[in-house]
C-alpha cells in the first residue's frame, strides 16, 4: 500500500482545515482508498507566520514550484487563491501528470475550460467541489445525481459573506460595515471582500454551475452582476412588511423549447414562504429545478475552514479512488451546446420598486399610466407617508415584466416630475 503523496498549496483558512481532516480522519480515508494519504509538502507565502496548527517546519516552502516539480508528489491541492500565477502552477502540475484538487472559483470560472482540457489531454483529474457553495456537494450532484435530467433552473445563495451580512442586517438591524468586519474575522470573506459584496464571487460560482447545469460554456461575462453594497436597512424593512426576505441570489434559467438562457446575480426579494428565504447566516443553498425531477434544494455551510475542507478532501478521495481504478481524466461534463443567451425582451420577472413621490392628487395615476404604456402589469401598490417630509413612499410590485420594458419604465420615470427619486428596484422571486 504505497502512500499517496499530496502537495498542498496554501495553509490559510481552507488549507488548515484540509490538514485537520486528512490527519483526523486518516483511518477512514485510507480504508476508503486503500492507502495512506500523506501531506508531503506545503507552500505558504511566509514560513515564519504563526499558524494555528502544528506543522513540521521542514514541510513548508515559500516556492510553490518546488511542489509542482517534485516527482514524489501525486496530487496537488490548491487552496491558496490567485488567478494568473496559480493557473501556471496548475497547468504545469497537470503537464507533469499530477492530479489537481482546487477550491478556486476565480480560476475555474475564468480558465476552467483550458484547465479541464489539459487534464483530459494528460489523463489527470481536476476536481473543484469546494469552489461553489463550500461544503455542499453541488458540483457532484449536478454532474452525477442529475446526469439523467435536463436542468431548467438553478437558483442559489452561493456567497456566505453576503448572506451573513444580509441576515444580520435583517434580523438584528446590524450595520453593513460591522457585519462585514465580522465575516472577515471568521474567515468567510475573500482576501479582497469587494468580490463578495459586489457579487463577483457569486457570479463566478454561477458561471461554474451554469456550465455544468446547461452543458454550455457559460463565461463570467455572460453573468449580469449587481452586489449588495447599495442595499439599505430601509429596503430590507419594506420588503419584510410585504412578506419578502432580501437575498443575494444567483439565478440561471433556460427555456425548454430553444435552450436560451439568462444568468444573473443580484439582490432579490424572495417570498418568505420559499425555502431559500429561510437560509440565513453563512449558510448557502442551491435550488435546482430539473425537467424530470422537479424541485430540489441543497443546503449547508458555504464558507469556513472545516466545511470547505470537507469538499476538498472528498475530491482528494475521488482522485485517489480513480488512481486505484486507473480511470483518471474522464471528463464527466463536456459542454456541447451552442450558447444562446436570452435578449432583454425575453428575460422576465417580477419587480419591486420603492419610489419617493410628491404626496398630492393624481400622482398614482401618472405613475400607473407609465407602467401601462410599456405593458407592465402591477401586482400590488402600497403608499405610506414619509415620517420626516411631506413626501410619500410608494411601493410597487409588478407581475412578470420583460427586462426591456422595465428599463423603459425606469427611463420614463426620470422625466416624470411627480417622482422625486426611484429609491430602489429589486427582482422578486417566489
Ligand atoms: N475561506 C473560505 O471559506 C473559502 C475559500 N475558498 C477558496 O479557497 C482558496 C483559499 O482560501 P482561504 O483559505 O480562505 O485563503 P487564505 O487567505 O486564508 O489562505 C491563503 C493561503 O495561501 C498562501 N499563499 C497565498 N499566496 C501564496 C503564494 N504566492 N505562494 C505560496 N503560498 C501562498 C497563504 O500563505 P500565508 O499563510 O503564509 O499567508 C495562505 O496560507 C481561495 O481560492 C478561496 O476563494 C473556497 C470556498 C470557501
Ligand atoms: N468568500 C466566499 C467564500 C467561499 O467561497 C463566501 O463568502 O462564500
Ligand atoms: Na461545493
CSV table of N, CA, C and O and ligand atoms in Angstrom, one decimal, residues 105 158-161 188-190 196 201 205 302-303, ligand 2:
chain,number,residue,atom,x,y,z
A,105,UNK,N,-12.6,29.3,-7.2
A,105,UNK,CA,-13.7,29.5,-8.2
A,105,UNK,C,-13.3,30.6,-9.2
A,105,UNK,O,-13.7,30.7,-10.3
A,158,UNK,N,-25.0,31.6,-3.0
A,158,UNK,CA,-23.8,31.0,-3.2
A,158,UNK,C,-22.6,31.8,-2.6
A,158,UNK,O,-21.5,31.5,-2.8
A,159,UNK,N,-22.9,32.8,-1.9
A,159,UNK,CA,-21.9,33.6,-1.2
A,159,UNK,C,-22.2,33.7,0.3
A,159,UNK,O,-23.2,34.3,0.6
A,160,UNK,N,-21.4,33.1,1.1
A,160,UNK,CA,-21.7,33.1,2.5
A,160,UNK,C,-21.5,34.4,3.2
A,160,UNK,O,-22.3,34.8,4.0
A,161,UNK,N,-20.5,35.2,2.7
A,161,UNK,CA,-20.3,36.5,3.3
A,161,UNK,C,-21.5,37.4,3.2
A,161,UNK,O,-21.9,38.0,4.2
A,188,UNK,N,-14.7,34.0,6.3
A,188,UNK,CA,-15.6,33.8,5.2
A,188,UNK,C,-15.3,34.6,4.0
A,188,UNK,O,-15.5,34.1,2.9
A,189,UNK,N,-14.9,35.8,4.2
A,189,UNK,CA,-14.7,36.8,3.1
A,189,UNK,C,-13.4,36.4,2.3
A,189,UNK,O,-12.5,35.8,2.8
A,190,UNK,N,-13.4,36.9,1.1
A,190,UNK,CA,-12.2,36.7,0.2
A,190,UNK,C,-11.2,37.7,0.7
A,190,UNK,O,-11.5,38.7,1.5
A,196,UNK,N,-16.8,39.7,-2.8
A,196,UNK,CA,-18.0,39.2,-2.2
A,196,UNK,C,-19.2,40.2,-2.3
A,196,UNK,O,-20.2,39.8,-2.8
A,201,UNK,N,-17.9,37.2,-6.7
A,201,UNK,CA,-17.6,35.8,-6.2
A,201,UNK,C,-18.8,34.9,-6.6
A,201,UNK,O,-18.7,33.8,-7.1
A,205,UNK,N,-19.2,31.7,-9.3
A,205,UNK,CA,-19.8,30.4,-8.9
A,205,UNK,C,-21.0,30.1,-9.8
A,205,UNK,O,-21.2,28.9,-10.2
A,302,UNK,N,-21.5,27.5,3.3
A,302,UNK,CA,-20.9,27.8,2.1
A,302,UNK,C,-19.5,28.3,2.2
A,302,UNK,O,-18.8,28.6,1.2
A,303,UNK,N,-19.0,28.5,3.4
A,303,UNK,CA,-17.6,29.0,3.6
A,303,UNK,C,-17.2,28.6,5.0
A,303,UNK,O,-18.0,28.0,5.8
B,2,LIG,N1,-16.0,34.4,0.3
B,2,LIG,C1,-16.7,33.2,-0.1
B,2,LIG,C2,-16.0,32.0,0.4
B,2,LIG,C3,-16.5,30.8,-0.2
B,2,LIG,O1,-16.5,30.6,-1.4
B,2,LIG,C4,-18.1,33.3,0.5
B,2,LIG,O2,-18.3,34.2,1.4
B,2,LIG,O3,-18.9,32.5,0.2
